[in-house]
């Protein structure tokens, strides 16, 4: 990963307006910090929602149209996730980075399909996986011909409805690939509200600071103009208006650590 990367956007594509509103903020940040790579992220489908009645998204056709518009209007690279192997090809025709969801990180056919597109691939480490086991994920991606790929830490299951981040995992996984820290999913409480997941967004910033201090190659945030009205992952998404200052602080922290050689 040549540049420090910030991946951010709403959890799911609710409509075009929200995506463009978020993308405009990311574009302003990209212009302010040209040495940082900002990537717009959103999902056309959330296939692992807690309840069958939860909003999943508006589907691949609508989602790719929105992502394509974001890319063309802002110039930002875009990322979205796939859940089945046959989605890899159509998604690769639009996005710059294909993401593999945490629950699917061991699915060999899915990893190979993503790798064979020639696109960059970001794999979320499963909540059930030890950091050293991600070496096998990397081997599968390399077998499929992937040239640029990343591993993302998003917390590990710790009892019921709770995730914790073992910060030892960051340097361990960096032995195998560049590592991104997912600050918002790491504070998720999976299934914590019964038919949906809860979250503790007040811990997003502290954990992000810790990750930058330990050393990572990028950060991942889900952000939304009105998290309380978000149709997915609202409790752990960051309000859009707060995001620029959070990122600026984290960039300053990273620059300080590099400058001082800490």
PDB file of C-alpha atoms in Angstrom:
ATOM      1  CA  UNK A   1       0.000   0.000   0.000  1.00  0.00           C
ATOM      2  CA  UNK A   2       1.792   3.089  -1.241  1.00  0.00           C
ATOM      3  CA  UNK A   3      -0.325   5.668   0.557  1.00  0.00           C
ATOM      4  CA  UNK A   4      -2.009   5.588   3.921  1.00  0.00           C
ATOM      5  CA  UNK A   5      -5.616   4.772   3.081  1.00  0.00           C
ATOM      6  CA  UNK A   6      -8.894   5.931   4.600  1.00  0.00           C
ATOM      7  CA  UNK A   7     -11.921   3.889   3.560  1.00  0.00           C
ATOM      8  CA  UNK A   8     -15.220   5.493   4.518  1.00  0.00           C
ATOM      9  CA  UNK A   9     -18.889   5.698   3.611  1.00  0.00           C
ATOM     10  CA  UNK A  10     -22.381   4.670   4.667  1.00  0.00           C
ATOM     11  CA  UNK A  11     -22.888   1.043   5.638  1.00  0.00           C
ATOM     12  CA  UNK A  12     -25.421   0.391   2.903  1.00  0.00           C
ATOM     13  CA  UNK A  13     -26.497   2.275  -0.201  1.00  0.00           C
ATOM     14  CA  UNK A  14     -29.829   3.723   0.896  1.00  0.00           C
ATOM     15  CA  UNK A  15     -30.100   6.249  -1.921  1.00  0.00           C
ATOM     16  CA  UNK A  16     -27.957   8.262  -4.298  1.00  0.00           C
ATOM     17  CA  UNK A  17     -28.210  11.543  -2.382  1.00  0.00           C
ATOM     18  CA  UNK A  18     -26.695  10.193   0.842  1.00  0.00           C
ATOM     19  CA  UNK A  19     -23.827   8.586  -1.037  1.00  0.00           C
ATOM     20  CA  UNK A  20     -23.002  11.757  -2.944  1.00  0.00           C
ATOM     21  CA  UNK A  21     -23.254  13.851   0.223  1.00  0.00           C
ATOM     22  CA  UNK A  22     -20.737  11.612   1.965  1.00  0.00           C
ATOM     23  CA  UNK A  23     -18.530  11.420  -1.117  1.00  0.00           C
ATOM     24  CA  UNK A  24     -18.374  15.230  -1.326  1.00  0.00           C
ATOM     25  CA  UNK A  25     -16.943  15.368   2.220  1.00  0.00           C
ATOM     26  CA  UNK A  26     -14.372  12.708   1.336  1.00  0.00           C
ATOM     27  CA  UNK A  27     -13.451  14.655  -1.796  1.00  0.00           C
ATOM     28  CA  UNK A  28     -12.793  17.778   0.266  1.00  0.00           C
ATOM     29  CA  UNK A  29     -10.557  15.751   2.565  1.00  0.00           C
ATOM     30  CA  UNK A  30      -8.759  14.227  -0.415  1.00  0.00           C
ATOM     31  CA  UNK A  31      -8.034  17.691  -1.749  1.00  0.00           C
ATOM     32  CA  UNK A  32      -6.770  18.812   1.659  1.00  0.00           C
ATOM     33  CA  UNK A  33      -4.599  15.737   2.170  1.00  0.00           C
ATOM     34  CA  UNK A  34      -3.261  14.617  -1.225  1.00  0.00           C
ATOM     35  CA  UNK A  35      -0.773  12.222   0.396  1.00  0.00           C
ATOM     36  CA  UNK A  36      -3.638  10.198   1.889  1.00  0.00           C
ATOM     37  CA  UNK A  37      -5.748   7.907  -0.268  1.00  0.00           C
ATOM     38  CA  UNK A  38      -9.467   8.326   0.420  1.00  0.00           C
ATOM     39  CA  UNK A  39     -11.775   5.531  -0.780  1.00  0.00           C
ATOM     40  CA  UNK A  40     -15.581   5.684  -0.846  1.00  0.00           C
ATOM     41  CA  UNK A  41     -17.255   2.563   0.547  1.00  0.00           C
ATOM     42  CA  UNK A  42     -20.843   1.387   0.603  1.00  0.00           C
ATOM     43  CA  UNK A  43     -22.675  -1.914   0.132  1.00  0.00           C
ATOM     44  CA  UNK A  44     -25.411  -2.713  -2.372  1.00  0.00           C
ATOM     45  CA  UNK A  45     -26.480  -5.657  -0.216  1.00  0.00           C
ATOM     46  CA  UNK A  46     -25.988  -6.624   3.428  1.00  0.00           C
ATOM     47  CA  UNK A  47     -26.498 -10.365   3.211  1.00  0.00           C
ATOM     48  CA  UNK A  48     -25.827 -11.084   6.890  1.00  0.00           C
ATOM     49  CA  UNK A  49     -28.346  -8.838   8.651  1.00  0.00           C
ATOM     50  CA  UNK A  50     -29.566 -10.159  12.016  1.00  0.00           C
ATOM     51  CA  UNK A  51     -33.219 -10.303  10.951  1.00  0.00           C
ATOM     52  CA  UNK A  52     -34.843 -11.369   7.710  1.00  0.00           C
ATOM     53  CA  UNK A  53     -36.950  -8.204   8.030  1.00  0.00           C
ATOM     54  CA  UNK A  54     -33.942  -5.844   8.163  1.00  0.00           C
ATOM     55  CA  UNK A  55     -33.132  -3.572   5.233  1.00  0.00           C
ATOM     56  CA  UNK A  56     -30.447  -5.245   3.101  1.00  0.00           C
ATOM     57  CA  UNK A  57     -29.965  -2.690   0.352  1.00  0.00           C
ATOM     58  CA  UNK A  58     -31.380  -1.960  -3.074  1.00  0.00           C
ATOM     59  CA  UNK A  59     -29.542  -4.640  -4.992  1.00  0.00           C
ATOM     60  CA  UNK A  60     -26.504  -4.959  -7.189  1.00  0.00           C
ATOM     61  CA  UNK A  61     -27.856  -3.178 -10.278  1.00  0.00           C
ATOM     62  CA  UNK A  62     -28.931  -0.028  -8.434  1.00  0.00           C
ATOM     63  CA  UNK A  63     -25.891  -0.152  -6.167  1.00  0.00           C
ATOM     64  CA  UNK A  64     -23.360  -0.316  -8.970  1.00  0.00           C
ATOM     65  CA  UNK A  65     -25.046   2.594 -10.749  1.00  0.00           C
ATOM     66  CA  UNK A  66     -24.670   4.722  -7.621  1.00  0.00           C
ATOM     67  CA  UNK A  67     -21.050   3.660  -7.081  1.00  0.00           C
ATOM     68  CA  UNK A  68     -20.267   4.408 -10.714  1.00  0.00           C
ATOM     69  CA  UNK A  69     -21.781   7.893 -10.362  1.00  0.00           C
ATOM     70  CA  UNK A  70     -19.787   8.555  -7.174  1.00  0.00           C
ATOM     71  CA  UNK A  71     -16.610   7.503  -8.946  1.00  0.00           C
ATOM     72  CA  UNK A  72     -17.241   9.609 -12.039  1.00  0.00           C
ATOM     73  CA  UNK A  73     -18.419  12.744 -10.215  1.00  0.00           C
ATOM     74  CA  UNK A  74     -15.740  12.792  -7.501  1.00  0.00           C
ATOM     75  CA  UNK A  75     -12.799  10.885  -8.934  1.00  0.00           C
ATOM     76  CA  UNK A  76     -12.600   8.866  -5.718  1.00  0.00           C
ATOM     77  CA  UNK A  77     -11.831   5.142  -5.900  1.00  0.00           C
ATOM     78  CA  UNK A  78     -14.786   3.059  -4.717  1.00  0.00           C
ATOM     79  CA  UNK A  79     -15.131  -0.170  -2.730  1.00  0.00           C
ATOM     80  CA  UNK A  80     -17.980  -2.581  -2.182  1.00  0.00           C
ATOM     81  CA  UNK A  81     -18.347  -6.151  -0.971  1.00  0.00           C
ATOM     82  CA  UNK A  82     -19.406  -9.319  -2.728  1.00  0.00           C
ATOM     83  CA  UNK A  83     -21.127 -12.347  -1.203  1.00  0.00           C
ATOM     84  CA  UNK A  84     -21.160 -14.822  -4.080  1.00  0.00           C
ATOM     85  CA  UNK A  85     -18.536 -15.724  -6.661  1.00  0.00           C
ATOM     86  CA  UNK A  86     -20.651 -14.732  -9.655  1.00  0.00           C
ATOM     87  CA  UNK A  87     -20.835 -11.154  -8.345  1.00  0.00           C
ATOM     88  CA  UNK A  88     -17.090 -10.632  -8.754  1.00  0.00           C
ATOM     89  CA  UNK A  89     -17.093  -9.927 -12.491  1.00  0.00           C
ATOM     90  CA  UNK A  90     -19.917  -7.340 -12.693  1.00  0.00           C
ATOM     91  CA  UNK A  91     -18.669  -5.608  -9.535  1.00  0.00           C
ATOM     92  CA  UNK A  92     -15.109  -5.465 -10.897  1.00  0.00           C
ATOM     93  CA  UNK A  93     -16.349  -3.506 -13.912  1.00  0.00           C
ATOM     94  CA  UNK A  94     -17.181  -0.576 -11.606  1.00  0.00           C
ATOM     95  CA  UNK A  95     -15.212  -0.694  -8.361  1.00  0.00           C
ATOM     96  CA  UNK A  96     -11.517  -0.296  -7.629  1.00  0.00           C
ATOM     97  CA  UNK A  97     -11.456  -2.530  -4.561  1.00  0.00           C
ATOM     98  CA  UNK A  98     -13.516  -5.670  -3.972  1.00  0.00           C
ATOM     99  CA  UNK A  99     -14.192  -6.476  -0.336  1.00  0.00           C
ATOM    100  CA  UNK A 100     -14.783  -9.896   1.201  1.00  0.00           C
ATOM    101  CA  UNK A 101     -17.038  -9.773   4.291  1.00  0.00           C
ATOM    102  CA  UNK A 102     -15.695 -11.121   7.581  1.00  0.00           C
ATOM    103  CA  UNK A 103     -18.078 -14.074   7.768  1.00  0.00           C
ATOM    104  CA  UNK A 104     -16.922 -15.167   4.290  1.00  0.00           C
ATOM    105  CA  UNK A 105     -13.185 -14.654   4.676  1.00  0.00           C
ATOM    106  CA  UNK A 106     -12.403 -18.392   4.442  1.00  0.00           C
ATOM    107  CA  UNK A 107     -14.567 -19.039   1.375  1.00  0.00           C
ATOM    108  CA  UNK A 108     -11.987 -20.213  -1.142  1.00  0.00           C
ATOM    109  CA  UNK A 109     -14.105 -19.828  -4.272  1.00  0.00           C
ATOM    110  CA  UNK A 110     -15.099 -16.294  -3.297  1.00  0.00           C
ATOM    111  CA  UNK A 111     -11.499 -15.262  -2.612  1.00  0.00           C
ATOM    112  CA  UNK A 112     -10.312 -16.765  -5.899  1.00  0.00           C
ATOM    113  CA  UNK A 113     -13.108 -15.091  -7.863  1.00  0.00           C
ATOM    114  CA  UNK A 114     -12.195 -11.699  -6.401  1.00  0.00           C
ATOM    115  CA  UNK A 115      -8.493 -12.258  -6.992  1.00  0.00           C
ATOM    116  CA  UNK A 116      -8.971 -13.279 -10.619  1.00  0.00           C
ATOM    117  CA  UNK A 117     -10.659  -9.982 -11.493  1.00  0.00           C
ATOM    118  CA  UNK A 118      -7.293  -8.237 -11.200  1.00  0.00           C
ATOM    119  CA  UNK A 119      -8.792  -5.676  -8.830  1.00  0.00           C
ATOM    120  CA  UNK A 120      -7.460  -4.834  -5.386  1.00  0.00           C
ATOM    121  CA  UNK A 121      -9.020  -7.023  -2.702  1.00  0.00           C
ATOM    122  CA  UNK A 122      -9.760  -6.146   0.915  1.00  0.00           C
ATOM    123  CA  UNK A 123     -10.569  -9.069   3.202  1.00  0.00           C
ATOM    124  CA  UNK A 124     -12.202  -8.502   6.568  1.00  0.00           C
ATOM    125  CA  UNK A 125     -10.735 -10.865   9.158  1.00  0.00           C
ATOM    126  CA  UNK A 126     -13.493 -13.061  10.547  1.00  0.00           C
ATOM    127  CA  UNK A 127     -14.640 -12.464  14.102  1.00  0.00           C
ATOM    128  CA  UNK A 128     -13.757 -16.112  14.730  1.00  0.00           C
ATOM    129  CA  UNK A 129     -10.242 -16.081  13.253  1.00  0.00           C
ATOM    130  CA  UNK A 130      -6.824 -15.829  14.879  1.00  0.00           C
ATOM    131  CA  UNK A 131      -4.558 -13.208  13.288  1.00  0.00           C
ATOM    132  CA  UNK A 132      -1.927 -15.762  12.243  1.00  0.00           C
ATOM    133  CA  UNK A 133      -4.599 -17.713  10.364  1.00  0.00           C
ATOM    134  CA  UNK A 134      -4.915 -14.847   7.883  1.00  0.00           C
ATOM    135  CA  UNK A 135      -1.760 -16.178   6.234  1.00  0.00           C
ATOM    136  CA  UNK A 136      -3.997 -18.782   4.597  1.00  0.00           C
ATOM    137  CA  UNK A 137      -6.243 -16.041   3.216  1.00  0.00           C
ATOM    138  CA  UNK A 138      -3.244 -14.335   1.650  1.00  0.00           C
ATOM    139  CA  UNK A 139      -2.072 -17.597   0.087  1.00  0.00           C
ATOM    140  CA  UNK A 140      -5.480 -18.088  -1.519  1.00  0.00           C
ATOM    141  CA  UNK A 141      -5.442 -14.556  -2.929  1.00  0.00           C
ATOM    142  CA  UNK A 142      -1.942 -15.040  -4.314  1.00  0.00           C
ATOM    143  CA  UNK A 143      -2.957 -18.373  -5.825  1.00  0.00           C
ATOM    144  CA  UNK A 144      -5.775 -16.548  -7.603  1.00  0.00           C
ATOM    145  CA  UNK A 145      -3.337 -14.000  -8.997  1.00  0.00           C
ATOM    146  CA  UNK A 146      -4.130 -11.012  -6.786  1.00  0.00           C
ATOM    147  CA  UNK A 147      -1.359  -8.415  -6.762  1.00  0.00           C
ATOM    148  CA  UNK A 148      -2.713  -5.867  -4.270  1.00  0.00           C
ATOM    149  CA  UNK A 149      -4.665  -6.965  -1.247  1.00  0.00           C
ATOM    150  CA  UNK A 150      -5.280  -5.931   2.344  1.00  0.00           C
ATOM    151  CA  UNK A 151      -6.377  -7.536   5.579  1.00  0.00           C
ATOM    152  CA  UNK A 152      -8.807  -5.670   7.814  1.00  0.00           C
ATOM    153  CA  UNK A 153      -9.099  -6.099  11.575  1.00  0.00           C
ATOM    154  CA  UNK A 154     -12.631  -5.616  12.866  1.00  0.00           C
ATOM    155  CA  UNK A 155     -12.594  -7.230  16.289  1.00  0.00           C
ATOM    156  CA  UNK A 156     -12.997 -10.788  17.491  1.00  0.00           C
ATOM    157  CA  UNK A 157     -15.958 -12.386  19.264  1.00  0.00           C
ATOM    158  CA  UNK A 158     -15.607 -12.172  23.031  1.00  0.00           C
ATOM    159  CA  UNK A 159     -18.585 -13.759  24.719  1.00  0.00           C
ATOM    160  CA  UNK A 160     -22.105 -13.111  23.518  1.00  0.00           C
ATOM    161  CA  UNK A 161     -22.943  -9.942  21.507  1.00  0.00           C
ATOM    162  CA  UNK A 162     -19.519  -8.438  22.078  1.00  0.00           C
ATOM    163  CA  UNK A 163     -16.331  -7.816  20.131  1.00  0.00           C
ATOM    164  CA  UNK A 164     -12.885  -6.880  21.358  1.00  0.00           C
ATOM    165  CA  UNK A 165      -9.768  -5.826  19.480  1.00  0.00           C
ATOM    166  CA  UNK A 166      -6.538  -7.620  20.278  1.00  0.00           C
ATOM    167  CA  UNK A 167      -4.010  -5.037  19.107  1.00  0.00           C
ATOM    168  CA  UNK A 168      -1.361  -7.738  18.848  1.00  0.00           C
ATOM    169  CA  UNK A 169      -3.207  -8.801  15.703  1.00  0.00           C
ATOM    170  CA  UNK A 170      -2.128  -5.697  13.791  1.00  0.00           C
ATOM    171  CA  UNK A 171       1.644  -6.375  13.693  1.00  0.00           C
ATOM    172  CA  UNK A 172       0.993 -10.099  13.302  1.00  0.00           C
ATOM    173  CA  UNK A 173      -1.173  -9.631  10.199  1.00  0.00           C
ATOM    174  CA  UNK A 174       1.197  -7.029   8.783  1.00  0.00           C
ATOM    175  CA  UNK A 175       3.688  -9.861   8.333  1.00  0.00           C
ATOM    176  CA  UNK A 176       1.416 -11.151   5.571  1.00  0.00           C
ATOM    177  CA  UNK A 177      -0.185  -8.067   4.014  1.00  0.00           C
ATOM    178  CA  UNK A 178      -0.947  -4.371   4.554  1.00  0.00           C
ATOM    179  CA  UNK A 179      -3.454  -4.002   7.392  1.00  0.00           C
ATOM    180  CA  UNK A 180      -6.476  -1.730   7.706  1.00  0.00           C
ATOM    181  CA  UNK A 181      -8.212  -1.127  11.030  1.00  0.00           C
ATOM    182  CA  UNK A 182     -12.007  -1.036  10.897  1.00  0.00           C
ATOM    183  CA  UNK A 183     -12.789   1.367  13.724  1.00  0.00           C
ATOM    184  CA  UNK A 184     -16.581   1.302  13.480  1.00  0.00           C
ATOM    185  CA  UNK A 185     -17.277  -2.418  13.133  1.00  0.00           C
ATOM    186  CA  UNK A 186     -14.885  -3.051  16.004  1.00  0.00           C
ATOM    187  CA  UNK A 187     -17.343  -1.343  18.359  1.00  0.00           C
ATOM    188  CA  UNK A 188     -20.353  -3.202  17.000  1.00  0.00           C
ATOM    189  CA  UNK A 189     -22.430  -5.368  19.349  1.00  0.00           C
ATOM    190  CA  UNK A 190     -23.498  -8.168  16.968  1.00  0.00           C
ATOM    191  CA  UNK A 191     -27.157  -8.992  17.474  1.00  0.00           C
ATOM    192  CA  UNK A 192     -27.023  -6.872  20.614  1.00  0.00           C
ATOM    193  CA  UNK A 193     -30.492  -5.407  20.095  1.00  0.00           C
ATOM    194  CA  UNK A 194     -32.180  -8.724  19.466  1.00  0.00           C
ATOM    195  CA  UNK A 195     -33.254  -8.338  15.846  1.00  0.00           C
ATOM    196  CA  UNK A 196     -30.395  -5.972  14.969  1.00  0.00           C
ATOM    197  CA  UNK A 197     -26.869  -5.132  16.062  1.00  0.00           C
ATOM    198  CA  UNK A 198     -26.016  -2.484  18.601  1.00  0.00           C
ATOM    199  CA  UNK A 199     -22.855  -0.434  18.832  1.00  0.00           C
ATOM    200  CA  UNK A 200     -20.747   1.872  20.982  1.00  0.00           C
ATOM    201  CA  UNK A 201     -19.606   4.675  18.707  1.00  0.00           C
ATOM    202  CA  UNK A 202     -18.053   6.546  21.655  1.00  0.00           C
ATOM    203  CA  UNK A 203     -15.155   4.092  21.455  1.00  0.00           C
ATOM    204  CA  UNK A 204     -14.479   4.506  17.715  1.00  0.00           C
ATOM    205  CA  UNK A 205     -12.042   7.395  18.095  1.00  0.00           C
ATOM    206  CA  UNK A 206     -10.059   5.912  21.026  1.00  0.00           C
ATOM    207  CA  UNK A 207      -9.628   2.615  19.198  1.00  0.00           C
ATOM    208  CA  UNK A 208      -8.620   4.384  15.984  1.00  0.00           C
ATOM    209  CA  UNK A 209      -5.968   6.335  17.895  1.00  0.00           C
ATOM    210  CA  UNK A 210      -4.675   3.111  19.394  1.00  0.00           C
ATOM    211  CA  UNK A 211      -4.483   1.466  15.968  1.00  0.00           C
ATOM    212  CA  UNK A 212      -2.556   4.405  14.498  1.00  0.00           C
ATOM    213  CA  UNK A 213      -0.189   4.252  17.461  1.00  0.00           C
ATOM    214  CA  UNK A 214       0.423   0.519  17.024  1.00  0.00           C
ATOM    215  CA  UNK A 215       0.868   0.917  13.270  1.00  0.00           C
ATOM    216  CA  UNK A 216      -1.546   0.278  10.419  1.00  0.00           C
ATOM    217  CA  UNK A 217      -1.669   0.977   6.702  1.00  0.00           C
ATOM    218  CA  UNK A 218      -5.168   2.369   6.676  1.00  0.00           C
ATOM    219  CA  UNK A 219      -8.381   3.051   8.562  1.00  0.00           C
ATOM    220  CA  UNK A 220     -11.976   2.094   7.825  1.00  0.00           C
ATOM    221  CA  UNK A 221     -15.054   3.991   9.017  1.00  0.00           C
ATOM    222  CA  UNK A 222     -18.747   3.795   8.306  1.00  0.00           C
ATOM    223  CA  UNK A 223     -20.191   7.304   8.313  1.00  0.00           C
ATOM    224  CA  UNK A 224     -23.687   8.665   7.763  1.00  0.00           C
ATOM    225  CA  UNK A 225     -25.321  12.135   7.739  1.00  0.00           C
ATOM    226  CA  UNK A 226     -27.846  10.949  10.346  1.00  0.00           C
ATOM    227  CA  UNK A 227     -26.732   7.687  12.016  1.00  0.00           C
ATOM    228  CA  UNK A 228     -29.908   7.491  14.116  1.00  0.00           C
ATOM    229  CA  UNK A 229     -31.905   7.238  10.883  1.00  0.00           C
ATOM    230  CA  UNK A 230     -29.482   4.881   9.125  1.00  0.00           C
ATOM    231  CA  UNK A 231     -31.082   1.706   7.816  1.00  0.00           C
ATOM    232  CA  UNK A 232     -28.095  -0.449   8.807  1.00  0.00           C
ATOM    233  CA  UNK A 233     -25.411  -0.236  11.533  1.00  0.00           C
ATOM    234  CA  UNK A 234     -26.617   3.119  12.816  1.00  0.00           C
ATOM    235  CA  UNK A 235     -25.357   2.651  16.417  1.00  0.00           C
ATOM    236  CA  UNK A 236     -21.707   2.410  15.391  1.00  0.00           C
ATOM    237  CA  UNK A 237     -21.591   4.789  12.413  1.00  0.00           C
ATOM    238  CA  UNK A 238     -19.915   8.179  12.821  1.00  0.00           C
ATOM    239  CA  UNK A 239     -21.955  11.340  12.113  1.00  0.00           C
ATOM    240  CA  UNK A 240     -20.731  12.813   8.847  1.00  0.00           C
ATOM    241  CA  UNK A 241     -20.246  16.284  10.347  1.00  0.00           C
ATOM    242  CA  UNK A 242     -17.831  14.883  12.955  1.00  0.00           C
ATOM    243  CA  UNK A 243     -15.762  12.824  10.554  1.00  0.00           C
ATOM    244  CA  UNK A 244     -13.414  15.493   9.106  1.00  0.00           C
ATOM    245  CA  UNK A 245     -12.096  16.530  12.515  1.00  0.00           C
ATOM    246  CA  UNK A 246     -11.635  12.919  13.582  1.00  0.00           C
ATOM    247  CA  UNK A 247      -9.599  12.188  10.473  1.00  0.00           C
ATOM    248  CA  UNK A 248      -7.534  15.346  10.779  1.00  0.00           C
ATOM    249  CA  UNK A 249      -6.636  14.448  14.365  1.00  0.00           C
ATOM    250  CA  UNK A 250      -5.661  10.915  13.367  1.00  0.00           C
ATOM    251  CA  UNK A 251      -3.522  12.184  10.490  1.00  0.00           C
ATOM    252  CA  UNK A 252      -1.738  14.547  12.890  1.00  0.00           C
ATOM    253  CA  UNK A 253      -1.145  11.687  15.322  1.00  0.00           C
ATOM    254  CA  UNK A 254       0.279   9.503  12.575  1.00  0.00           C
ATOM    255  CA  UNK A 255       2.555  12.309  11.346  1.00  0.00           C
ATOM    256  CA  UNK A 256       3.803  12.909  14.901  1.00  0.00           C
ATOM    257  CA  UNK A 257       4.618   9.225  15.377  1.00  0.00           C
ATOM    258  CA  UNK A 258       6.487   9.093  12.066  1.00  0.00           C
ATOM    259  CA  UNK A 259       8.345  12.337  12.727  1.00  0.00           C
ATOM    260  CA  UNK A 260       9.473  11.236  16.190  1.00  0.00           C
ATOM    261  CA  UNK A 261      10.259   7.706  15.070  1.00  0.00           C
ATOM    262  CA  UNK A 262       8.124   6.298  17.843  1.00  0.00           C
TER     263      UNK A 262
END
